[in-house]
Coordinates of C-alpha atoms and ligand atoms in Angstrom, one line a residue:
M1 CA 79.7 -183.1 39.9
T2 CA 82.5 -184.5 37.9
H3 CA 85.1 -182.5 35.9
E4 CA 83.2 -183.2 32.4
D5 CA 79.6 -182.0 34.4
W6 CA 81.6 -178.5 35.1
L7 CA 82.7 -178.7 31.8
R8 CA 79.4 -179.0 30.2
K9 CA 77.8 -176.1 33.1
A10 CA 80.4 -173.8 32.0
Q11 CA 79.1 -174.2 28.6
A12 CA 75.6 -173.2 29.3
L13 CA 77.1 -170.4 31.6
K14 CA 75.1 -166.9 31.0
I15 CA 76.9 -164.2 32.2
E16 CA 76.3 -160.6 33.1
G17 CA 78.6 -158.0 33.1
R18 CA 76.9 -154.5 33.3
L19 CA 76.4 -152.1 35.8
F20 CA 73.9 -152.5 38.3
I21 CA 72.1 -149.3 39.7
E22 CA 68.5 -148.6 40.8
G23 CA 67.6 -152.4 41.0
R24 CA 68.4 -153.1 37.1
Y25 CA 71.5 -153.8 35.1
V26 CA 72.7 -151.0 32.9
D27 CA 75.3 -150.6 30.4
A28 CA 77.8 -147.7 30.8
Q29 CA 77.0 -144.5 29.8
D30 CA 79.9 -144.1 27.6
G31 CA 79.5 -147.9 26.5
G32 CA 82.8 -148.8 27.1
S33 CA 83.6 -151.8 28.2
F34 CA 86.6 -154.6 28.5
D35 CA 87.3 -158.3 28.3
C36 CA 87.3 -160.4 31.7
T37 CA 89.2 -163.5 30.6
N38 CA 89.4 -167.3 32.1
P39 CA 93.0 -167.2 33.9
S40 CA 93.5 -170.9 33.4
T41 CA 92.8 -170.8 28.8
G42 CA 93.3 -167.2 28.4
A43 CA 89.5 -167.0 26.7
V44 CA 87.6 -164.3 26.6
L45 CA 84.5 -164.4 29.0
A46 CA 82.8 -161.9 28.7
R47 CA 82.8 -157.7 27.8
I48 CA 82.4 -155.9 31.2
A49 CA 80.7 -152.3 31.4
Q50 CA 83.3 -150.2 31.9
G51 CA 81.8 -147.8 34.5
E52 CA 83.6 -144.1 34.8
A53 CA 83.0 -141.1 37.2
K54 CA 79.3 -139.9 35.4
D55 CA 78.2 -144.1 35.9
V56 CA 79.3 -143.4 39.9
D57 CA 77.5 -140.2 39.9
A58 CA 74.4 -142.0 38.9
A59 CA 74.9 -144.9 41.5
V60 CA 75.7 -142.5 44.3
A61 CA 72.7 -140.9 43.7
S62 CA 70.4 -143.8 43.7
A63 CA 71.9 -145.0 46.7
L64 CA 71.7 -141.1 48.1
A65 CA 67.9 -141.0 47.2
A66 CA 67.3 -144.4 49.1
W67 CA 69.1 -143.1 52.1
N68 CA 67.2 -140.2 52.0
D69 CA 63.5 -141.6 51.6
R70 CA 64.3 -144.2 53.9
R71 CA 63.3 -146.8 52.3
W72 CA 65.8 -149.5 53.8
R73 CA 66.7 -147.9 57.2
G74 CA 63.2 -147.4 57.8
Q75 CA 62.1 -150.4 57.8
A76 CA 61.9 -152.8 60.9
P77 CA 64.8 -154.5 62.2
R78 CA 62.8 -157.9 61.5
E79 CA 62.1 -156.9 57.9
R80 CA 65.7 -156.1 57.1
M81 CA 66.7 -159.6 58.4
Q82 CA 64.1 -161.4 56.4
V83 CA 65.6 -159.6 53.3
M84 CA 69.1 -160.2 54.2
N85 CA 67.9 -164.5 54.8
R86 CA 66.4 -164.5 51.4
W87 CA 69.4 -162.9 50.2
A88 CA 71.4 -165.7 51.3
D89 CA 68.6 -168.2 50.9
L90 CA 69.0 -167.0 47.2
V91 CA 73.0 -167.1 47.0
E92 CA 72.7 -171.0 48.3
Q93 CA 70.4 -171.5 45.5
H94 CA 72.9 -170.3 43.1
A95 CA 75.7 -172.1 44.6
E96 CA 76.7 -173.7 41.7
E97 CA 76.5 -170.7 39.3
L98 CA 78.3 -168.5 41.6
A99 CA 80.7 -170.8 42.2
L100 CA 81.3 -171.4 38.5
L101 CA 81.5 -167.7 37.4
E102 CA 84.6 -167.4 40.0
T103 CA 86.1 -170.6 39.0
L104 CA 86.3 -169.2 35.4
D105 CA 86.6 -165.6 36.1
M106 CA 90.2 -166.3 38.5
G107 CA 90.8 -169.8 38.6
K108 CA 90.2 -170.8 41.9
P109 CA 89.5 -174.1 42.3
I110 CA 85.7 -175.3 42.5
S111 CA 86.4 -177.5 45.1
D112 CA 87.6 -174.3 47.1
M113 CA 84.4 -172.3 45.8
L114 CA 81.9 -174.9 46.9
N115 CA 84.0 -176.0 50.3
I116 CA 85.6 -172.5 51.8
D117 CA 84.2 -169.4 49.9
L118 CA 80.5 -169.9 49.6
P119 CA 79.7 -171.6 53.3
E120 CA 81.6 -168.5 54.6
V121 CA 79.6 -166.1 52.5
L122 CA 76.5 -167.7 54.0
R123 CA 78.0 -167.8 57.5
T124 CA 78.4 -164.1 57.1
I125 CA 75.6 -162.6 55.5
R126 CA 73.0 -165.1 58.1
Y127 CA 75.6 -163.8 60.7
F128 CA 74.9 -159.9 60.6
A129 CA 71.5 -160.5 59.6
E130 CA 70.9 -162.3 62.9
C131 CA 73.0 -158.8 64.8
I132 CA 70.5 -156.5 63.3
D133 CA 67.9 -156.2 66.8
K134 CA 71.1 -157.4 68.3
V135 CA 72.8 -154.0 68.9
E136 CA 71.7 -152.0 71.6
G137 CA 72.2 -148.2 72.2
A138 CA 72.7 -147.0 76.1
V139 CA 70.9 -144.8 78.7
T140 CA 73.7 -143.7 80.9
H141 CA 73.7 -143.0 84.2
T142 CA 73.2 -138.8 85.0
A143 CA 72.0 -136.1 86.7
P144 CA 68.3 -135.9 88.3
G145 CA 66.1 -133.9 85.2
A146 CA 68.0 -135.3 82.6
L147 CA 68.0 -138.6 80.7
H148 CA 71.1 -139.3 78.6
M149 CA 70.7 -141.7 75.7
I150 CA 73.6 -143.1 73.3
L151 CA 72.0 -143.7 69.8
H152 CA 73.7 -146.2 66.9
E153 CA 72.9 -144.8 63.7
P154 CA 73.6 -145.8 60.1
L155 CA 75.8 -143.4 58.2
G156 CA 74.6 -143.0 55.3
V157 CA 75.9 -143.8 51.5
V158 CA 79.3 -146.1 52.0
G159 CA 81.4 -147.0 49.0
A160 CA 83.2 -150.3 48.9
I161 CA 86.1 -151.1 46.6
T162 CA 87.3 -154.6 46.7
P163 CA 89.9 -157.3 45.8
W164 CA 90.1 -160.2 43.0
N165 CA 91.3 -162.8 45.3
Y166 CA 88.1 -163.6 46.9
P167 CA 86.1 -161.6 45.0
M168 CA 82.5 -162.7 46.2
L169 CA 83.6 -163.3 49.9
M170 CA 85.7 -160.2 50.6
A171 CA 83.0 -158.2 49.1
V172 CA 80.4 -159.9 51.3
W173 CA 82.6 -158.9 54.2
K174 CA 81.8 -155.6 53.8
L175 CA 78.2 -155.7 52.4
A176 CA 76.8 -157.7 54.9
P177 CA 77.6 -155.1 57.9
I178 CA 76.9 -152.0 55.9
L179 CA 73.6 -153.1 54.8
A180 CA 72.8 -154.8 57.8
A181 CA 73.4 -151.3 59.8
G182 CA 70.7 -149.7 57.4
N183 CA 73.1 -147.9 55.0
C184 CA 73.3 -147.7 51.0
V185 CA 76.0 -148.9 49.1
V186 CA 77.9 -149.1 46.0
L187 CA 80.1 -151.4 45.0
K188 CA 83.1 -151.3 42.6
P189 CA 84.4 -154.5 42.4
A190 CA 87.7 -155.4 41.0
E191 CA 88.3 -155.6 37.4
Q192 CA 89.8 -159.0 37.1
A193 CA 87.3 -160.8 39.0
P194 CA 83.8 -159.0 38.9
L195 CA 81.2 -161.8 38.0
T196 CA 80.2 -162.9 41.1
C197 CA 79.6 -159.9 43.0
T198 CA 77.5 -158.5 39.6
R199 CA 75.5 -161.3 40.4
L200 CA 74.6 -160.4 44.1
A201 CA 73.6 -157.4 43.6
A202 CA 70.8 -158.7 41.3
L203 CA 70.0 -161.4 44.0
F204 CA 69.6 -159.0 47.1
V205 CA 66.6 -157.3 44.8
E206 CA 65.5 -160.4 43.9
A207 CA 65.3 -161.3 47.8
G208 CA 63.2 -157.9 48.1
G209 CA 65.8 -155.3 48.9
P210 CA 65.1 -152.1 47.6
A211 CA 66.6 -150.8 44.5
G212 CA 68.9 -148.6 45.0
V213 CA 70.0 -149.7 48.4
F214 CA 72.7 -151.7 46.9
N215 CA 74.1 -150.5 43.6
L216 CA 77.2 -151.9 41.8
V217 CA 79.5 -150.1 39.2
N218 CA 82.3 -152.3 37.3
G219 CA 85.2 -151.0 36.2
L220 CA 88.7 -149.8 36.6
G221 CA 90.3 -148.9 39.9
P222 CA 92.0 -145.6 38.6
E223 CA 88.6 -144.5 36.8
A224 CA 85.5 -146.0 39.1
G225 CA 87.5 -146.8 41.8
R226 CA 88.7 -143.1 41.9
A227 CA 85.7 -141.6 41.3
L228 CA 83.9 -143.8 44.0
A229 CA 86.8 -142.3 46.8
L230 CA 86.4 -138.7 45.6
H231 CA 82.7 -138.6 45.5
P232 CA 81.3 -135.9 48.5
D233 CA 77.9 -138.3 48.9
V234 CA 80.0 -141.1 50.1
I235 CA 80.3 -140.3 53.8
K236 CA 82.6 -143.9 54.6
L237 CA 85.1 -146.0 52.2
S238 CA 85.5 -149.6 52.7
F239 CA 88.7 -150.9 50.8
T240 CA 90.2 -154.2 50.8
G241 CA 93.2 -154.5 48.6
S242 CA 97.1 -153.7 48.0
T243 CA 98.4 -151.2 50.7
R244 CA 99.5 -148.6 47.9
V245 CA 96.1 -148.2 46.8
G246 CA 95.0 -148.0 50.2
K247 CA 97.6 -145.0 50.6
L248 CA 96.0 -143.1 47.5
L249 CA 92.6 -143.7 49.4
M250 CA 93.1 -141.9 52.3
G251 CA 94.6 -139.0 50.3
Y252 CA 91.4 -138.7 48.3
A253 CA 89.6 -138.8 51.4
G254 CA 91.4 -135.8 52.7
Q255 CA 91.1 -134.2 48.7
S256 CA 87.1 -134.7 49.3
N257 CA 85.0 -134.4 51.8
M258 CA 87.1 -136.2 54.8
K259 CA 85.3 -139.7 54.2
R260 CA 85.9 -142.5 57.0
V261 CA 88.4 -145.2 55.5
A262 CA 88.6 -148.2 56.4
L263 CA 91.2 -150.2 54.8
E264 CA 91.9 -153.8 55.0
T265 CA 95.3 -154.2 53.2
G266 CA 98.8 -156.1 52.4
G267 CA 100.7 -159.0 54.4
K268 CA 103.5 -160.9 55.2
S269 CA 102.3 -163.3 57.8
P270 CA 105.1 -164.9 60.0
Q271 CA 104.9 -168.4 61.3
I272 CA 106.6 -169.0 63.9
F273 CA 108.0 -173.0 64.7
M274 CA 109.7 -173.2 67.9
P275 CA 111.6 -176.5 68.8
D276 CA 109.5 -178.1 71.0
L277 CA 106.5 -178.3 69.4
Y278 CA 103.6 -180.7 69.6
D279 CA 103.6 -182.3 66.0
L280 CA 105.8 -181.5 63.5
D281 CA 104.0 -183.3 60.8
A282 CA 100.7 -181.4 61.6
A283 CA 102.7 -178.0 61.8
V284 CA 104.0 -178.4 58.1
D285 CA 100.9 -179.5 56.7
R286 CA 99.2 -175.8 57.8
A287 CA 102.4 -174.1 56.7
V288 CA 101.9 -175.6 53.3
G289 CA 98.6 -174.9 53.4
G290 CA 99.0 -171.5 54.7
I291 CA 101.2 -170.4 51.8
F292 CA 99.6 -172.6 48.7
D293 CA 95.8 -172.6 49.3
N294 CA 94.0 -170.0 47.0
A295 CA 97.6 -170.0 45.1
G296 CA 98.8 -168.0 47.8
Q297 CA 96.5 -165.2 46.6
V298 CA 95.5 -164.6 50.5
C299 CA 96.0 -161.3 52.4
N300 CA 97.2 -163.3 55.6
A301 CA 99.1 -165.9 53.5
G302 CA 101.9 -167.3 55.7
S303 CA 104.8 -166.6 53.4
R304 CA 107.7 -166.2 56.2
L305 CA 108.2 -169.5 57.7
L306 CA 110.4 -168.8 60.8
V307 CA 112.0 -172.3 61.6
H308 CA 113.5 -173.2 64.6
R309 CA 117.5 -174.3 63.5
D310 CA 116.8 -177.6 65.1
L311 CA 113.8 -178.4 63.2
Q312 CA 114.9 -176.7 59.7
E313 CA 116.5 -180.0 57.8
A314 CA 113.3 -182.3 58.9
F315 CA 110.9 -179.3 58.1
T316 CA 112.5 -178.6 54.8
A317 CA 112.3 -182.1 53.9
K318 CA 108.2 -182.6 54.9
F319 CA 107.3 -179.2 53.5
I320 CA 108.6 -180.5 50.1
A321 CA 107.0 -183.6 50.0
R322 CA 103.6 -182.4 51.7
T323 CA 103.8 -180.1 48.7
Q324 CA 104.3 -182.1 46.1
A325 CA 101.3 -184.7 48.0
L326 CA 99.1 -181.9 48.0
Y327 CA 99.5 -179.1 45.5
Q328 CA 99.4 -180.3 41.8
P329 CA 98.2 -177.8 39.2
G330 CA 95.2 -178.6 37.3
D331 CA 92.1 -177.3 35.7
P332 CA 90.6 -175.6 38.2
L333 CA 87.2 -176.6 37.5
D334 CA 88.2 -180.7 38.2
P335 CA 86.7 -181.1 41.7
A336 CA 90.3 -183.0 42.2
T337 CA 92.3 -179.8 41.6
T338 CA 94.3 -178.2 44.7
L339 CA 96.3 -175.3 42.7
G340 CA 94.6 -173.6 40.0
P341 CA 96.3 -170.6 38.0
L342 CA 97.1 -167.2 39.0
A343 CA 94.1 -164.7 38.4
S344 CA 95.6 -162.8 36.2
Q345 CA 98.7 -163.0 33.1
P346 CA 99.9 -159.4 34.7
H347 CA 99.8 -161.0 38.3
Q348 CA 101.7 -164.1 36.8
R349 CA 104.5 -162.0 35.2
K350 CA 104.8 -160.1 38.5
V351 CA 105.4 -163.3 40.9
L352 CA 107.5 -165.3 38.6
A353 CA 109.4 -162.0 38.5
D354 CA 109.5 -161.8 42.5
I355 CA 110.8 -165.9 42.1
A356 CA 113.7 -164.5 39.8
R357 CA 114.5 -161.5 42.2
G358 CA 115.1 -164.2 44.8
Q359 CA 117.4 -166.0 43.2
A360 CA 119.6 -163.3 42.3
E361 CA 119.4 -161.8 45.7
G362 CA 120.6 -165.2 46.8
A363 CA 118.0 -166.7 48.5
Q364 CA 118.4 -170.3 47.9
M365 CA 115.6 -171.8 46.1
V366 CA 114.6 -175.6 47.5
M367 CA 111.5 -176.2 45.6
G368 CA 109.8 -174.6 42.4
G369 CA 110.8 -171.8 40.6
T370 CA 110.2 -170.1 37.2
N371 CA 109.5 -173.1 35.1
V372 CA 105.3 -173.1 34.7
A373 CA 104.8 -176.8 33.7
L374 CA 100.9 -175.8 32.3
P375 CA 99.5 -173.3 29.6
G376 CA 97.6 -170.5 31.6
T377 CA 98.8 -168.9 35.0
Y378 CA 100.3 -170.6 36.7
V379 CA 103.4 -170.9 39.2
P380 CA 105.2 -173.5 40.7
P381 CA 104.8 -174.0 44.7
T382 CA 108.0 -172.5 45.6
L383 CA 110.1 -172.3 48.9
F384 CA 113.1 -170.6 49.7
V385 CA 115.6 -170.2 52.4
G386 CA 116.8 -166.6 53.2
H387 CA 117.2 -163.9 55.5
N388 CA 114.3 -161.0 56.7
R389 CA 115.9 -158.2 55.0
M390 CA 115.8 -159.6 51.8
A391 CA 113.1 -158.4 49.1
I392 CA 110.8 -161.7 49.0
A393 CA 110.6 -161.5 52.7
Q394 CA 109.9 -157.8 52.9
E395 CA 107.4 -157.5 50.0
E396 CA 104.1 -159.2 49.5
I397 CA 104.3 -161.5 46.7
F398 CA 100.5 -162.2 46.8
G399 CA 101.6 -166.0 44.8
P400 CA 102.6 -169.4 45.7
V401 CA 106.1 -168.3 47.5
A402 CA 107.3 -169.0 51.0
T403 CA 110.5 -168.2 52.5
L404 CA 111.9 -170.1 55.3
I405 CA 114.6 -168.3 57.6
P406 CA 116.2 -170.3 60.4
F407 CA 116.1 -168.7 63.9
D408 CA 118.4 -169.8 67.0
T409 CA 116.1 -168.0 70.1
E410 CA 112.1 -167.1 71.1
A411 CA 113.7 -163.3 71.2
E412 CA 115.3 -163.7 67.6
A413 CA 112.0 -165.2 66.0
I414 CA 109.9 -162.1 67.6
G415 CA 112.6 -159.8 66.6
L416 CA 112.3 -161.1 62.9
A417 CA 108.4 -161.6 62.6
N418 CA 107.8 -157.7 63.6
D419 CA 110.9 -156.9 61.1
S420 CA 107.9 -155.8 58.4
V421 CA 106.0 -152.6 57.8
Y422 CA 102.8 -155.0 57.6
G423 CA 101.5 -156.6 60.7
L424 CA 98.2 -158.6 59.5
A425 CA 98.7 -162.0 61.1
A426 CA 101.2 -164.4 62.5
A427 CA 101.1 -168.3 64.3
V428 CA 103.1 -169.6 66.6
W429 CA 103.8 -173.4 67.2
T430 CA 104.6 -174.2 70.7
R431 CA 103.5 -176.9 73.4
D432 CA 104.6 -174.2 76.0
L433 CA 101.9 -172.3 77.3
H434 CA 104.0 -169.6 79.3
Q435 CA 106.1 -168.6 76.2
A436 CA 102.7 -169.1 73.7
H437 CA 101.2 -166.0 75.8
R438 CA 104.6 -163.8 75.6
M439 CA 104.7 -164.3 72.1
V440 CA 101.1 -163.3 71.7
G441 CA 101.6 -160.6 73.2
A442 CA 104.9 -159.3 71.8
L443 CA 103.8 -160.3 67.8
E444 CA 102.7 -157.1 65.7
A445 CA 99.5 -158.4 64.4
G446 CA 96.0 -158.1 64.3
V447 CA 95.7 -162.0 64.3
V448 CA 97.7 -164.1 66.1
W449 CA 97.0 -168.3 65.7
V450 CA 98.8 -170.5 68.4
N451 CA 99.4 -174.1 67.4
C452 CA 97.1 -173.6 64.1
F453 CA 97.0 -171.4 61.3
G454 CA 94.0 -169.4 59.4
D455 CA 91.3 -171.0 61.9
G456 CA 88.6 -168.6 62.9
D457 CA 85.0 -167.9 62.7
M458 CA 82.3 -164.9 62.4
T459 CA 83.3 -163.9 65.9
Q460 CA 86.8 -163.3 65.0
P461 CA 87.8 -159.5 64.2
F462 CA 89.6 -159.7 61.2
G463 CA 92.3 -156.9 60.2
G464 CA 95.7 -155.5 60.8
Y465 CA 98.3 -153.7 62.4
K466 CA 100.6 -150.6 60.4
Q467 CA 100.6 -151.3 57.0
S468 CA 97.9 -154.0 57.0
G469 CA 95.2 -152.1 57.6
N470 CA 93.3 -149.8 59.9
S471 CA 89.8 -151.7 60.8
R472 CA 88.6 -155.1 61.1
D473 CA 86.0 -156.9 58.9
K474 CA 83.4 -160.0 60.6
H475 CA 82.5 -159.9 64.7
V476 CA 79.6 -157.4 65.7
D477 CA 82.4 -154.6 65.9
S478 CA 82.1 -154.4 62.3
L479 CA 78.5 -153.8 62.0
L480 CA 79.3 -150.8 64.5
S481 CA 81.7 -149.7 62.3
Y482 CA 79.0 -148.9 59.5
M483 CA 77.2 -147.1 62.6
Q484 CA 77.5 -143.6 64.3
T485 CA 76.5 -143.2 68.0
K486 CA 74.7 -140.2 68.6
S487 CA 74.2 -138.9 72.1
A488 CA 70.3 -137.9 73.1
W489 CA 70.1 -135.4 75.9
F490 CA 66.6 -134.6 77.4
Q491 CA 66.0 -132.4 80.4
V492 CA 63.3 -134.0 81.6
G493 CA 62.5 -132.7 85.3
Ligands
NAD501 P1 94.5 -153.4 44.1 O1 94.9 -152.6 45.2 O2 95.2 -153.7 43.4 O3 92.7 -153.2 44.0 C1 91.9 -153.4 45.0 C2 90.8 -152.5 44.6 O4 91.0 -151.0 44.2 C3 90.3 -153.1 42.9 O5 89.1 -152.9 43.0 C4 90.9 -152.1 42.0 O6 90.1 -151.5 41.3 C5 91.0 -150.7 43.2 N1 91.7 -149.7 42.6 C6 92.9 -149.6 42.3 N2 93.3 -148.4 41.7 C7 92.5 -147.6 42.7 C8 92.5 -146.5 42.9 N3 93.9 -145.4 41.8 N4 91.5 -145.6 43.5 C9 90.3 -146.5 43.6 N5 90.4 -147.8 43.4 C10 91.6 -148.5 43.4 O7 94.5 -155.3 44.9 P2 94.2 -156.2 44.3 O8 95.9 -156.6 43.6 O9 92.9 -156.4 44.0 O10 94.3 -157.3 45.8 C11 95.4 -158.0 46.3 C12 95.8 -157.1 47.5 O11 94.4 -157.4 48.7 C13 96.5 -157.8 48.2 O12 97.5 -156.6 49.0 C14 95.8 -157.9 49.6 O13 97.0 -158.6 50.6 C15 95.1 -157.5 49.8 N6 93.9 -157.7 50.5 C16 93.4 -157.9 52.0 C17 93.0 -158.3 52.6 C18 92.6 -158.0 54.0 O14 91.7 -158.6 54.4 N7 93.7 -157.2 54.6 C19 92.1 -159.5 52.0 C20 92.0 -159.4 50.9 C21 93.5 -159.0 49.8

């Protein structure tokens, strides 16, 4: 489809902004709402129902009723698999609508929606659907006269709170294993980009998912999100978002019912470029993509480029040239666009302030800056040369801003990479296999890539060390994390 086709489709789009409880769309009980805006134009797209604590209560009560009468967990695994697969099929059938909604909502290029986010959403739902009847318990070796079984059981009502950078995908990384495990769920999507999640809930019911199993409450973090995190009937909370909010949620769990809290939080991922790396052009391309894809609004964005001093000059020149060739800002509805606006105006202000702070703290800005060429919430791809103790190298910017930090030795590179409160991901570029193994072992990160960046599939557990989180999305382990083990000990002789 052309740019004009997408613009035409956008005009005709019907947008749903209500809550979804007990299988149907409902308004917030107090009738409150907030604006949902298109970051590339500033236009108001829709009014979104502003759920509050009483709406969260209603959603949790609906999920708890569904849990108690076993309308989902009581179904045979095959039946639940069929519902999940039909859900994926419906998402696929609505791909254009969902892509359009998310592009309008948060500015992600439509090509990224169609080529990256949606295929990954489908893979995620289908992977966990497939896992449903593959999870097995155990019969352990015990003394004669005893039979001991270890059973995996779902947890109950799980709360999910998700961010705006990959709104649908981050939600599905939670929803798919939560539902596959047999739980009921209440989702609170990010208020900046709630439109696709709102559709996902209705599509689940259209696929045959029982009402009440998947409820959704739109609303603000400190109201609806906080109410969900404090709710005594929510047995586990699964969160993707900032480290600041992750810490609050642990507090809410302690103040309420000691619910389990699974956190996928921020990052400041280092990419280490050793002097013997195999192909500098390929490495630079991945460095550029690693920080400018999705306009840098990526938790594992490679925002710290640790470059051996011998490579620094060539690396920098190639990095600037490739950025200019590959990342020109444009209308995200144009299929040729690779760099959209940031997701909101407050976020644009924050990222521009971070760039100004980098200049103020003496980092050398070799590309980009604070001059925004287009209307809308754009930020130019920016590269600093600085050192690791600068705020721009320590704090998550969550925008198209990288800091290049030169080093001389492997030990220095490891020290710099690990000098961070975060530990989500890291990459090493080298042709020396022994060095690669050593460095993988030394890096404090949940994901380490060697001679690539951002690669993976559903078999890869994704999550962080240190203040990047305490859990893993994807992989069958994620499904097991939404279950609990029961030991059943029988006296049989
Ligand atoms: P955020 O923490 O501001 O918001 C995330 C969610 O938390 C939103 O739904 C928001 O409404 C809710 N929230 C805010 N305050 C709350 C409160 N007091 N109580 C309960 N809920 C509350 O994060 P964001 O700006 O939406 O997303 C960006 C962050 O997400 C970045 O730090 C990024 O690194 C992180 N992220 C991490 C991963 C990962 O897998 N580790 C993936 C994507 C994004």
